[in-house]
CSV table of C-alpha atoms and ligand atoms in Angstrom, one decimal:
chain,number,residue,atom,x,y,z
U,1,MET,CA,-101.4,-73.6,-76.2
U,2,ILE,CA,-102.0,-70.6,-78.4
U,3,GLU,CA,-103.4,-71.4,-81.9
U,4,VAL,CA,-103.3,-68.9,-84.8
U,5,LYS,CA,-105.7,-69.9,-87.5
U,6,SER,CA,-105.5,-68.3,-91.0
U,7,VAL,CA,-104.8,-64.9,-89.7
U,8,SER,CA,-104.5,-62.0,-92.1
U,9,LYS,CA,-103.9,-58.3,-91.3
U,10,GLY,CA,-103.1,-55.3,-93.4
U,11,PHE,CA,-103.0,-51.5,-93.2
U,12,ALA,CA,-104.7,-49.4,-95.9
U,13,GLY,CA,-104.7,-52.1,-98.5
U,14,ASN,CA,-101.1,-53.2,-97.7
U,15,ALA,CA,-101.1,-56.8,-96.6
U,16,VAL,CA,-98.7,-57.4,-93.6
U,17,LEU,CA,-99.8,-60.9,-92.4
U,18,LYS,CA,-100.9,-63.3,-95.1
U,19,ASN,CA,-103.0,-66.3,-93.9
U,20,ILE,CA,-100.8,-67.3,-91.0
U,21,SER,CA,-101.5,-70.5,-89.2
U,22,THR,CA,-99.3,-71.9,-86.4
U,23,ALA,CA,-99.4,-73.0,-82.8
U,24,PHE,CA,-97.3,-72.1,-79.7
U,25,TYR,CA,-96.9,-74.8,-77.1
U,26,PRO,CA,-97.0,-74.9,-73.3
U,27,GLY,CA,-93.8,-75.5,-71.4
U,28,LYS,CA,-91.9,-74.6,-74.6
U,29,VAL,CA,-89.9,-71.6,-75.8
U,30,ASN,CA,-91.6,-70.6,-79.1
U,31,PHE,CA,-89.8,-68.2,-81.3
U,32,ILE,CA,-91.0,-65.8,-83.9
U,33,ILE,CA,-88.1,-64.8,-86.1
U,34,GLY,CA,-87.8,-62.9,-89.4
U,35,ARG,CA,-86.3,-59.8,-90.9
U,36,SER,CA,-87.1,-56.3,-89.9
U,37,GLY,CA,-90.6,-55.4,-91.2
U,38,SER,CA,-91.7,-59.0,-91.8
U,39,GLY,CA,-94.6,-58.7,-89.4
U,40,LYS,CA,-93.4,-60.2,-86.1
U,41,SER,CA,-94.6,-57.4,-83.9
U,42,VAL,CA,-97.9,-57.1,-85.8
U,43,LEU,CA,-98.5,-60.8,-85.3
U,44,THR,CA,-97.7,-60.6,-81.6
U,45,LYS,CA,-99.9,-57.5,-81.2
U,46,CYS,CA,-102.8,-59.4,-82.9
U,47,ILE,CA,-102.2,-62.4,-80.5
U,48,VAL,CA,-102.3,-60.2,-77.3
U,49,GLY,CA,-105.3,-58.1,-78.6
U,50,LEU,CA,-103.5,-54.8,-79.1
U,51,MET,CA,-104.5,-55.1,-82.7
U,52,GLU,CA,-107.6,-56.7,-84.3
U,53,VAL,CA,-107.1,-59.3,-87.1
U,54,ASP,CA,-108.8,-58.7,-90.5
U,55,GLN,CA,-109.4,-62.4,-90.9
U,56,GLY,CA,-108.8,-65.6,-89.0
U,57,GLU,CA,-109.0,-66.6,-85.4
U,58,ILE,CA,-106.7,-66.9,-82.3
U,59,PHE,CA,-107.4,-69.5,-79.6
U,60,PHE,CA,-106.0,-69.5,-76.1
U,61,ASP,CA,-106.4,-73.1,-74.9
U,62,ASN,CA,-109.5,-73.6,-77.0
U,63,ARG,CA,-110.9,-70.2,-76.0
U,64,ASN,CA,-111.6,-68.2,-79.1
U,65,PHE,CA,-110.1,-64.8,-78.2
U,66,THR,CA,-111.1,-63.2,-81.6
U,67,ILE,CA,-114.9,-63.4,-80.9
U,68,LEU,CA,-114.7,-62.1,-77.3
U,69,ASP,CA,-115.5,-58.5,-76.5
U,70,ARG,CA,-113.2,-56.3,-74.4
U,71,TRP,CA,-114.8,-57.4,-71.1
U,72,ASP,CA,-114.7,-61.2,-71.8
U,73,ARG,CA,-111.1,-60.9,-73.0
U,74,LYS,CA,-110.1,-59.7,-69.5
U,75,ASP,CA,-109.8,-63.2,-68.0
U,76,ILE,CA,-107.3,-64.2,-70.7
U,77,ARG,CA,-105.4,-60.9,-70.5
U,78,GLN,CA,-104.8,-61.5,-66.9
U,79,GLU,CA,-103.1,-64.8,-67.8
U,80,MET,CA,-100.6,-63.0,-70.0
U,81,GLY,CA,-97.2,-61.7,-68.8
U,82,MET,CA,-95.3,-59.3,-71.1
U,83,LEU,CA,-91.7,-58.4,-71.2
U,84,PHE,CA,-91.7,-55.3,-73.5
U,85,GLN,CA,-88.9,-54.3,-75.8
U,86,GLY,CA,-86.3,-52.3,-73.8
U,87,SER,CA,-87.9,-53.5,-70.5
U,88,ALA,CA,-90.2,-50.5,-70.4
U,89,LEU,CA,-90.0,-50.1,-66.7
U,90,PHE,CA,-91.8,-47.1,-65.1
U,91,SER,CA,-88.8,-44.8,-64.4
U,92,SER,CA,-90.4,-42.9,-61.6
U,93,LEU,CA,-91.2,-46.2,-59.7
U,94,THR,CA,-88.8,-48.3,-57.7
U,95,VAL,CA,-88.1,-51.9,-58.6
U,96,GLU,CA,-90.6,-53.0,-56.0
U,97,GLU,CA,-93.3,-50.6,-57.2
U,98,ASN,CA,-92.8,-51.7,-60.8
U,99,ILE,CA,-93.4,-55.4,-59.9
U,100,LEU,CA,-96.3,-54.4,-57.6
U,101,PHE,CA,-98.0,-52.7,-60.6
U,102,PRO,CA,-99.6,-55.8,-62.2
U,103,LEU,CA,-100.5,-57.2,-58.8
U,104,GLN,CA,-102.3,-54.1,-57.8
U,105,MET,CA,-104.1,-54.1,-61.2
U,106,PHE,CA,-105.1,-57.7,-61.4
U,107,SER,CA,-104.8,-59.6,-58.1
U,108,SER,CA,-106.9,-59.6,-55.0
U,109,PHE,CA,-103.9,-60.1,-52.8
U,110,SER,CA,-103.5,-58.2,-49.5
U,111,LYS,CA,-100.6,-55.7,-49.3
U,112,SER,CA,-98.4,-58.2,-47.5
U,113,GLU,CA,-99.2,-61.0,-49.9
U,114,MET,CA,-98.3,-58.7,-52.8
U,115,LEU,CA,-94.9,-57.8,-51.1
U,116,ASP,CA,-94.2,-61.5,-50.6
U,117,ARG,CA,-94.9,-62.2,-54.2
U,118,VAL,CA,-92.6,-59.3,-55.3
U,119,ASN,CA,-89.8,-60.8,-53.2
U,120,VAL,CA,-90.3,-64.3,-54.6
U,121,CYS,CA,-90.1,-62.9,-58.1
U,122,LEU,CA,-87.0,-60.8,-57.3
U,123,LYS,CA,-85.3,-63.8,-55.9
U,124,ARG,CA,-86.3,-65.8,-59.0
U,125,VAL,CA,-84.4,-63.3,-61.2
U,126,ASN,CA,-81.5,-62.9,-58.8
U,127,LEU,CA,-82.3,-59.4,-57.7
U,128,GLU,CA,-83.0,-60.1,-54.0
U,129,GLY,CA,-82.9,-56.9,-51.9
U,130,LYS,CA,-83.0,-54.5,-54.9
U,131,ASN,CA,-86.5,-53.4,-54.0
U,132,ARG,CA,-85.8,-49.7,-53.4
U,133,LEU,CA,-83.6,-49.0,-56.4
U,134,TYR,CA,-84.9,-47.0,-59.4
U,135,PRO,CA,-84.5,-48.2,-63.0
U,136,SER,CA,-81.9,-45.6,-63.6
U,137,GLU,CA,-79.8,-47.2,-60.9
U,138,LEU,CA,-79.8,-50.6,-62.6
U,139,SER,CA,-77.6,-52.0,-65.4
U,140,GLY,CA,-79.3,-53.0,-68.7
U,141,GLY,CA,-79.3,-56.7,-67.7
U,142,MET,CA,-80.8,-55.9,-64.3
U,143,GLN,CA,-83.5,-53.8,-66.0
U,144,LYS,CA,-84.4,-56.8,-68.2
U,145,ARG,CA,-84.5,-59.1,-65.1
U,146,THR,CA,-86.8,-56.6,-63.3
U,147,GLY,CA,-88.9,-56.7,-66.5
U,148,ILE,CA,-89.0,-60.5,-66.2
U,149,ALA,CA,-89.9,-60.3,-62.5
U,150,ARG,CA,-92.8,-58.0,-63.4
U,151,ALA,CA,-93.9,-60.2,-66.3
U,152,ILE,CA,-94.0,-63.3,-64.0
U,153,ALA,CA,-95.6,-61.6,-61.0
U,154,MET,CA,-99.1,-62.9,-61.9
U,155,ASN,CA,-97.9,-66.4,-62.7
U,156,PRO,CA,-98.6,-66.1,-66.3
U,157,ARG,CA,-99.9,-68.9,-68.4
U,158,TYR,CA,-98.7,-67.1,-71.5
U,159,LEU,CA,-95.4,-65.2,-71.5
U,160,PHE,CA,-94.5,-62.8,-74.3
U,161,CYS,CA,-90.9,-61.5,-74.6
U,162,ASP,CA,-90.2,-58.9,-77.3
U,163,GLU,CA,-86.5,-58.8,-78.1
U,164,PRO,CA,-85.4,-59.8,-74.6
U,165,ASN,CA,-81.7,-59.6,-75.4
U,166,SER,CA,-81.5,-56.4,-77.4
U,167,GLY,CA,-78.7,-54.2,-76.1
U,168,LEU,CA,-77.1,-56.8,-73.9
U,169,ASP,CA,-73.6,-58.3,-74.1
U,170,PRO,CA,-73.5,-61.9,-75.2
U,171,GLN,CA,-72.9,-63.4,-71.7
U,172,THR,CA,-75.7,-61.3,-70.1
U,173,ALA,CA,-77.9,-62.3,-73.1
U,174,ILE,CA,-77.3,-66.0,-72.2
U,175,VAL,CA,-78.3,-65.3,-68.5
U,176,ILE,CA,-81.6,-63.8,-69.7
U,177,ASP,CA,-82.1,-66.7,-72.2
U,178,ASN,CA,-81.6,-69.3,-69.5
U,179,LEU,CA,-83.9,-67.5,-67.2
U,180,ILE,CA,-86.7,-67.4,-69.8
U,181,ARG,CA,-86.1,-71.1,-70.5
U,182,GLU,CA,-86.1,-72.1,-66.8
U,183,ILE,CA,-89.3,-70.0,-66.0
U,184,THR,CA,-91.0,-71.5,-69.1
U,185,TYR,CA,-90.3,-75.1,-67.9
U,186,GLU,CA,-91.0,-74.3,-64.3
U,187,PHE,CA,-94.4,-72.6,-64.9
U,188,ASN,CA,-95.3,-74.7,-68.0
U,189,SER,CA,-96.0,-71.3,-69.6
U,190,THR,CA,-96.6,-70.9,-73.3
U,191,THR,CA,-93.7,-68.6,-74.0
U,192,ILE,CA,-93.4,-66.6,-77.2
U,193,VAL,CA,-90.1,-64.8,-77.9
U,194,ILE,CA,-89.5,-62.4,-80.7
U,195,SER,CA,-85.8,-62.2,-81.4
U,196,HIS,CA,-83.1,-61.4,-83.9
U,197,ASP,CA,-80.5,-63.1,-81.7
U,198,MET,CA,-79.5,-66.3,-83.6
U,199,ASN,CA,-77.6,-67.5,-80.5
U,200,SER,CA,-80.8,-67.5,-78.5
U,201,VAL,CA,-82.7,-69.2,-81.3
U,202,LEU,CA,-80.1,-72.0,-81.6
U,203,GLU,CA,-79.8,-72.2,-77.8
U,204,ILE,CA,-83.3,-72.2,-76.4
U,205,GLY,CA,-85.6,-72.5,-79.5
U,206,ASP,CA,-87.9,-75.4,-78.9
U,207,HIS,CA,-90.3,-74.3,-81.7
U,208,ILE,CA,-89.3,-71.7,-84.3
U,209,ASN,CA,-91.6,-69.8,-86.6
U,210,PHE,CA,-90.0,-68.0,-89.5
U,211,ILE,CA,-92.0,-65.2,-91.0
U,212,TYR,CA,-91.0,-64.1,-94.5
U,213,GLN,CA,-92.8,-61.2,-96.3
U,214,GLY,CA,-95.8,-61.7,-94.1
U,215,GLU,CA,-96.1,-65.4,-94.6
U,216,LEU,CA,-95.2,-68.3,-92.3
U,217,SER,CA,-92.4,-69.5,-94.4
U,218,TRP,CA,-91.0,-72.3,-92.1
U,219,ARG,CA,-91.6,-74.0,-88.7
U,220,GLY,CA,-89.3,-76.3,-86.9
U,221,ASN,CA,-86.9,-76.7,-84.0
U,222,LYS,CA,-83.3,-75.7,-83.4
U,223,THR,CA,-81.9,-78.9,-84.8
U,224,GLU,CA,-84.0,-78.8,-88.0
U,225,ILE,CA,-83.0,-75.2,-88.7
U,226,LEU,CA,-79.4,-76.4,-89.3
U,227,HIS,CA,-80.6,-78.7,-92.1
U,228,THR,CA,-83.3,-76.6,-93.8
U,229,ASP,CA,-83.1,-76.0,-97.5
U,230,ASN,CA,-85.4,-72.9,-97.1
U,231,GLU,CA,-83.2,-70.3,-98.8
U,232,ALA,CA,-84.7,-67.2,-97.1
U,233,LEU,CA,-84.3,-68.9,-93.7
U,234,ASN,CA,-80.7,-69.9,-94.4
U,235,ASN,CA,-79.9,-66.4,-95.5
U,236,PHE,CA,-81.5,-65.0,-92.3
U,237,VAL,CA,-79.9,-67.4,-89.8
U,238,PHE,CA,-76.5,-67.8,-91.5
U,239,PRO,CA,-76.0,-64.4,-93.3
U,240,SER,CA,-72.2,-64.4,-93.5
U,241,LYS,CA,-69.5,-66.8,-94.8
U,242,PHE,CA,-68.4,-67.1,-91.2
U,243,MET,CA,-71.9,-68.2,-90.0
U,244,GLN,CA,-72.2,-70.6,-93.0
U,245,GLN,CA,-68.9,-72.3,-91.9
U,246,ILE,CA,-70.3,-72.6,-88.4
U,247,ARG,CA,-73.5,-74.2,-89.8
U,248,GLU,CA,-71.3,-76.8,-91.7
U,249,LYS,CA,-69.5,-77.6,-88.5
U,250,LEU,CA,-72.8,-78.0,-86.5
U,251,ARG,CA,-74.3,-80.2,-89.2
U,252,GLY,CA,-71.3,-82.5,-88.6
I,301,ATP,N1,-100.0,-49.4,-87.0
I,301,ATP,C1,-99.5,-49.6,-88.2
I,301,ATP,N2,-100.0,-48.9,-89.3
I,301,ATP,C2,-99.5,-49.1,-90.5
I,301,ATP,N3,-98.6,-50.0,-90.8
I,301,ATP,C3,-98.0,-50.7,-89.8
I,301,ATP,C4,-98.4,-50.5,-88.4
I,301,ATP,N4,-97.7,-51.4,-87.7
I,301,ATP,C5,-96.9,-52.0,-88.5
I,301,ATP,N5,-97.1,-51.6,-89.8
I,301,ATP,C6,-96.3,-52.2,-90.9
I,301,ATP,O1,-96.3,-53.6,-90.9
I,301,ATP,C7,-95.1,-54.1,-91.4
I,301,ATP,C8,-94.6,-55.1,-90.3
I,301,ATP,O2,-94.2,-54.4,-89.1
I,301,ATP,P1,-93.7,-55.1,-87.8
I,301,ATP,O3,-93.6,-54.0,-86.8
I,301,ATP,O4,-94.6,-56.3,-87.5
I,301,ATP,O5,-92.3,-55.6,-88.2
I,301,ATP,P2,-91.3,-56.5,-87.4
I,301,ATP,O6,-91.2,-57.8,-88.1
I,301,ATP,O7,-91.7,-56.5,-86.0
I,301,ATP,O8,-89.9,-55.7,-87.6
I,301,ATP,P3,-88.7,-55.3,-86.6
I,301,ATP,O9,-87.8,-56.5,-86.5
I,301,ATP,O10,-88.1,-54.2,-87.2
I,301,ATP,O11,-89.3,-55.0,-85.2
I,301,ATP,C9,-94.2,-52.9,-91.6
I,301,ATP,O12,-94.2,-52.7,-93.0
I,301,ATP,C10,-94.9,-51.8,-90.9
I,301,ATP,O13,-94.6,-50.5,-91.5
I,302,MG,MG1,-90.9,-55.6,-84.2
């Protein structure tokens, strides 16, 4: 479990995160949603330690990450897997070399153990045998799946996915969503997904955090989101007449 306690963060006097408290649960797909500029990425960067909070604390399974120095954070960092926006594969490395990267950085596996692990991960994302291809030779969906394979290489306890569906067609997006859900349940990982994709939220959102103007405006699950009277959230999830009609149907 990741706990965020009264976290605030600003830049040059401009408050971006305002006293945010929430929790992200193991074996669940936890979403952070909100409009562009609402502070989703800043919150995520604070959680993974790419940015320092101004106030508040972040706990990883009761370990206070905020008070640890760089060196002591290393243990927790090694338990994180990250799927970056746009997959962010190394273009000069093959699929295999991309997935080997975190293993070479963090594991004490032998070369053959690492290669075994690469192949297990490739199989898991349905890319068996694609070891020698370069990112430029893959479709967008295959690149995302390679990114997921790399993110799960170290068996992460905490999995972060930033816009995993951006740029994918709706059916491929569903393949990626299902993969994220299956991996989360299989590894019991605490998964945090940042997304604009309402289909994903309504499909796999076990816990949803809605950030509005830097504040945590709403928390709930994918059923509760249909019945919320939070106006900002309703406008975000069901922005058009068409979507509002769908909501009425879903409410039943
Ligand atoms: N390094 C930084 N320095 C100054 N301001 C920043 C920095 N990073 C983010 N901000 C500001 O913080 C606010 C929130 O940005 P953030 O990237 O968290 O938005 P977001 O919710 O992730 O939006 P999007 O959906 O567009 O990715 C924005 O106003 C942005 O300009
Ligand atoms: Mg962002």
